[in-house]
Structures are given as structure tokens and as C-alpha cells.
C-alpha positions as CSV (number, residue, x, y, z in Angstrom):
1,X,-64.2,152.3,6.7
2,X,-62.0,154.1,9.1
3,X,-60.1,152.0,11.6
4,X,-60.3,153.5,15.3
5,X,-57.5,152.5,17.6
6,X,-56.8,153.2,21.3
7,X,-53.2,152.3,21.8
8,X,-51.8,152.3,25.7
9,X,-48.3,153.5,25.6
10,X,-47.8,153.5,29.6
11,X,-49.7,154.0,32.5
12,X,-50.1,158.1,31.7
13,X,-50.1,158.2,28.1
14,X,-52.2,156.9,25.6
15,X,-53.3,157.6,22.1
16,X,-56.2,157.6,20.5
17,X,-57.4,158.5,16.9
18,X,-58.2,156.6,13.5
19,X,-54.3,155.6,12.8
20,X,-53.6,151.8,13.0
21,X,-50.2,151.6,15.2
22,X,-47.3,149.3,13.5
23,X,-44.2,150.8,14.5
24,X,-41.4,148.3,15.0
25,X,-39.0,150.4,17.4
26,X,-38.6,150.7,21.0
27,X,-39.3,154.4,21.3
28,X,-42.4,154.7,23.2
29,X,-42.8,158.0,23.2
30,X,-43.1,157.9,19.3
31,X,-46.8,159.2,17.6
32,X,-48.1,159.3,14.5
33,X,-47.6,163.5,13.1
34,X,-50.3,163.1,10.9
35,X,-53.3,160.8,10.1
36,X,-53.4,157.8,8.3
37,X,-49.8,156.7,9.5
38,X,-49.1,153.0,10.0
39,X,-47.1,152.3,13.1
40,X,-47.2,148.9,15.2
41,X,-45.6,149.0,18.7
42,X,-44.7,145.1,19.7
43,X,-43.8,145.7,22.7
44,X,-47.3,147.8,23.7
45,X,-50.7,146.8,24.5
46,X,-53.2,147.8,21.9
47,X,-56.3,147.5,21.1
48,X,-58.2,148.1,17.8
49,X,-62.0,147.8,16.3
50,X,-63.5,148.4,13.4
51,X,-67.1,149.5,12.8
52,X,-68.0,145.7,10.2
53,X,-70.3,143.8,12.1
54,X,-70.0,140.4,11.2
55,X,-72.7,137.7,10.9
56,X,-73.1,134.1,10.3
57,X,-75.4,134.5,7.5
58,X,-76.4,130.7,7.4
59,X,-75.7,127.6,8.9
60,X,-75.9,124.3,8.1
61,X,-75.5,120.4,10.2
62,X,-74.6,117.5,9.0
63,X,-75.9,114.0,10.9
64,X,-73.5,112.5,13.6
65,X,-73.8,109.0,14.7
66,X,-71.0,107.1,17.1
67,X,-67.7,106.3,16.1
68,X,-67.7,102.9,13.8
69,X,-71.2,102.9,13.9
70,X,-74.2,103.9,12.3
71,X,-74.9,104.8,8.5
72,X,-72.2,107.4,8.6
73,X,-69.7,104.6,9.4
74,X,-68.3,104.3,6.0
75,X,-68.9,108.0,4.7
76,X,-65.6,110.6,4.5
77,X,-65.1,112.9,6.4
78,X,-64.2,115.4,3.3
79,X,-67.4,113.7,1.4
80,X,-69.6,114.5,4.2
81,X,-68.1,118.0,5.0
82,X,-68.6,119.1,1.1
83,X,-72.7,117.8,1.1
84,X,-73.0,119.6,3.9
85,X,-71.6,122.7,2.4
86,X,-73.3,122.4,-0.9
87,X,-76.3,122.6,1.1
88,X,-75.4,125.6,2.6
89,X,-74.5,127.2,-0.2
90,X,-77.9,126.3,-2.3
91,X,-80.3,129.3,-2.4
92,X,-78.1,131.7,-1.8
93,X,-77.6,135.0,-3.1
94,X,-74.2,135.3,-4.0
95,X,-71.8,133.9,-6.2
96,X,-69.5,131.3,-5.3
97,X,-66.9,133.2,-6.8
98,X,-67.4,135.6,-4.0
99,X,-66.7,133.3,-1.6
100,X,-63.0,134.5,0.3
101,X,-61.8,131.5,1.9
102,X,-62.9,128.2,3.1
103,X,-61.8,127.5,6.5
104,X,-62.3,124.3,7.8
105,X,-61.2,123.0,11.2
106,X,-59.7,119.6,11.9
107,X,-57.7,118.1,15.0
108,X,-56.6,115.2,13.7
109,X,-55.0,115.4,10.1
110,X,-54.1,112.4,8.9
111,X,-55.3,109.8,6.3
112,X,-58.4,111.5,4.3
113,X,-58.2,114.2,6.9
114,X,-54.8,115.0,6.0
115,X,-52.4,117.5,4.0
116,X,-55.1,120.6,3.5
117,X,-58.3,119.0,3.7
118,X,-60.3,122.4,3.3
119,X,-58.9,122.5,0.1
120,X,-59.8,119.1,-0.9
121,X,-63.1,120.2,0.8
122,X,-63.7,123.2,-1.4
123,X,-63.0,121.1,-4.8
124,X,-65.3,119.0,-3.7
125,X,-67.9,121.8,-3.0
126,X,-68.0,123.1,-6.2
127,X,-66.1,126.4,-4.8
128,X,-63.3,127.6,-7.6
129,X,-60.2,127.6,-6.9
130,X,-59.7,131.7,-6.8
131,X,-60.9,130.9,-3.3
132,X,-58.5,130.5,-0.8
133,X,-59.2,127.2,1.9
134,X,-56.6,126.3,4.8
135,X,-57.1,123.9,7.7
136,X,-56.8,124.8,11.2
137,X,-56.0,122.5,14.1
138,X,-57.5,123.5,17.6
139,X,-58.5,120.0,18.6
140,X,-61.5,120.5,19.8
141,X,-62.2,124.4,19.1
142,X,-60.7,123.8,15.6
143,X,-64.4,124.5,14.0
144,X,-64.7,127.4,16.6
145,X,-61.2,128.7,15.5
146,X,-62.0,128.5,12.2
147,X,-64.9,131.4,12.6
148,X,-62.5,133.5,14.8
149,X,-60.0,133.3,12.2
150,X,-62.7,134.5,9.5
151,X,-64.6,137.0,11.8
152,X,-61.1,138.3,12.2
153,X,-60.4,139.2,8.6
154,X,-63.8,140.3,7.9
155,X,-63.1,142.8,10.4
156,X,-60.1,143.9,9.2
157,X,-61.6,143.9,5.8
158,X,-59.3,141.0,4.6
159,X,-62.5,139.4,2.9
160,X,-66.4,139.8,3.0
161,X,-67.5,136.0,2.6
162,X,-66.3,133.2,4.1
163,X,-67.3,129.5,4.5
164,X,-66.6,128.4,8.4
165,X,-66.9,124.6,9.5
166,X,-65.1,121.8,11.1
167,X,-64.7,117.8,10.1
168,X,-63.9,114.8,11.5
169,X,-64.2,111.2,11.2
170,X,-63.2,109.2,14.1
171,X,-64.3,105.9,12.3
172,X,-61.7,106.5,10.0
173,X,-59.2,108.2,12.0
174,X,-58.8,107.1,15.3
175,X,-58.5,109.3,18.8
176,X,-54.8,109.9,18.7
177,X,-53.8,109.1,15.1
178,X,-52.1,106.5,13.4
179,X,-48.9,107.0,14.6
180,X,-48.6,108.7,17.7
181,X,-45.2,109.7,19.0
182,X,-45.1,112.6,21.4
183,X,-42.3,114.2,22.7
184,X,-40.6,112.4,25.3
185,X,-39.5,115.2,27.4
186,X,-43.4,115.7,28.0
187,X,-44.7,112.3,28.5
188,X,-45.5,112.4,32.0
């Protein structure tokens, strides 16, 4: 797939073509002589796209129910997150062993939500261990940020398949943690 990028260097001069920009130096006026070269400006606005669409193949639910209520009361939040995913993955075409990464979202990780609960998520799921999974903390867009962050590498080819989702247990964990401490420059 060819890469097409439109990279601003000023107000008069821009370049376009199928070279993705990563040049490191501070000469602006510096382009690519031939194509194919990688050059990333950091101090430049650019702006690249690829010709992947990407989907969200299939998606899947669990049940909610109120905090420290409900059936769901005593249920994990990674045992509930890896049902629901072994849901998602049954009738499927595709191999599990195709599957990239599983990225899960999470706000607050501590407890059972803790150290790299995707991972403990994927073991649970039946997904091997060739598969990458990493948590990502958003608060409340954390599930949303997780399918950014894999729409992302899709289109950069950095994968094809990915398992997206978010968990949370706030019967378990509560709104702000177990122990809360912010910085006190910023409590005001």
C-alpha cells in the first residue's frame, strides 16, 4: 500500500507525494530527492493517510447493573471482560493466532484491575500469548482510546486484527481508588 503524505513546510511551500516525512533537523527547506525516503520534520505540521479502511468487524456487550448491586456484584471485572470476548470471538473466521493485540481500556487500575489487565484479560480469553495486550487509561474514553489506538496501527499497517474493549468494576474498585493521593500543588 503506498502511503500518501501532504507535509506543510510554511505558509508557501508544501510537499506532496507518496514519501512519509521523518527528518529530525531544523532545515525546512529540506525534501526528499527521490521516492521512498523517510524524513520526519518535528517541528512541522503534517498530515498523512493511508488508503486501509478500517472496520469494527463485530461487537459484543456485556450486562451492566449498578455499582454493589445486582447479579454482577460479585463478578471480575477481568472474568467478565474475557466471557464477553470469548463471545466475540465464537464463529469467527479467523484464527486467534491472527489476532495483533488486545487493547483493553481501564481508568482505574488497581486491585484485579491492576498491573496489565488486558494481558490477564487475553489469558483468560483463550488468545496466545504471541498476541500482544496493553492497557490504556483515558478515564472515561479509555475503551474509546483503545479503538483509536488500534484503528491507528491498522492504518499504518502495524497489524490487521485487533481486539478493542474497555472494563471496569466499580463494585470492586471504588470511584477514586484505594489510595488516593493527588498532587498537592493541584488540589484546589
Amino acid at each position: 500500500r503506498k502511503l500518501s503524505c501532504t507535509v506543510q513546510l510554511s505558509d508557501e511551500n508544501s510537499y506532496e507525494g507518496g514519501d512519509v516525512i521523518l527528518h529530525t533537523g531544523v532545515d525546512h527547506n529540506y525534501l526528499p530527492k527521490r521516492r521512498g525516503n523517510i524524513v520526519f520534520f518535528t517541528s512541522i505540521l503534517y498530515r498523512c493517510y493511508t488508503v486501509t479502511e478500517v472496520v469494527i468487524a463485530k461487537y459484543v456487550r456485556s450486562p451492566f447493573t449498578l455499582a454493589k448491586k445486582g447479579i454482577l456484584k460479585d463478578i471480575r471485572a477481568d472474568d467478565l471482560a474475557a466471557q464477553t470476548i470469548r463471545g466475540l470471538l465464537s464463529n469467527l473466521a479467523f484464527e486467534k493466532k491472527d489476532i495483533e493485540d488486545v487493547i483493553i481500556g481501564c481508568a482505574n487500575g488497581e486491585g484485579e484491575q491492576g498491573l496489565n489487565v488486558a494481558r490477564v484479560i487475553s489469558f483468560l480469553s483463550g488468545i496466545p500469548i504471541t498476541s500482544g495486550a496493553s492497557t490504556v487509561n483515558r478515564l472515561c474514553a479509555s475503551s474509546m482510546t483503545a479503538i483509536h489506538n488500534a484503528a491507528g496501527a491498522i492504518s499504518l499497517n502495524a497489524g490487521k486484527l485487533f481486539i478493542c474493549g474497555g472494563t471496569e468494576s466499580m463494585s470492586h474498585v471504588p470511584m477514586s481508588g484505594f489510595n488516593f493521593s493527588p498532587n498537592q500543588r493541584l488540589d484546589n
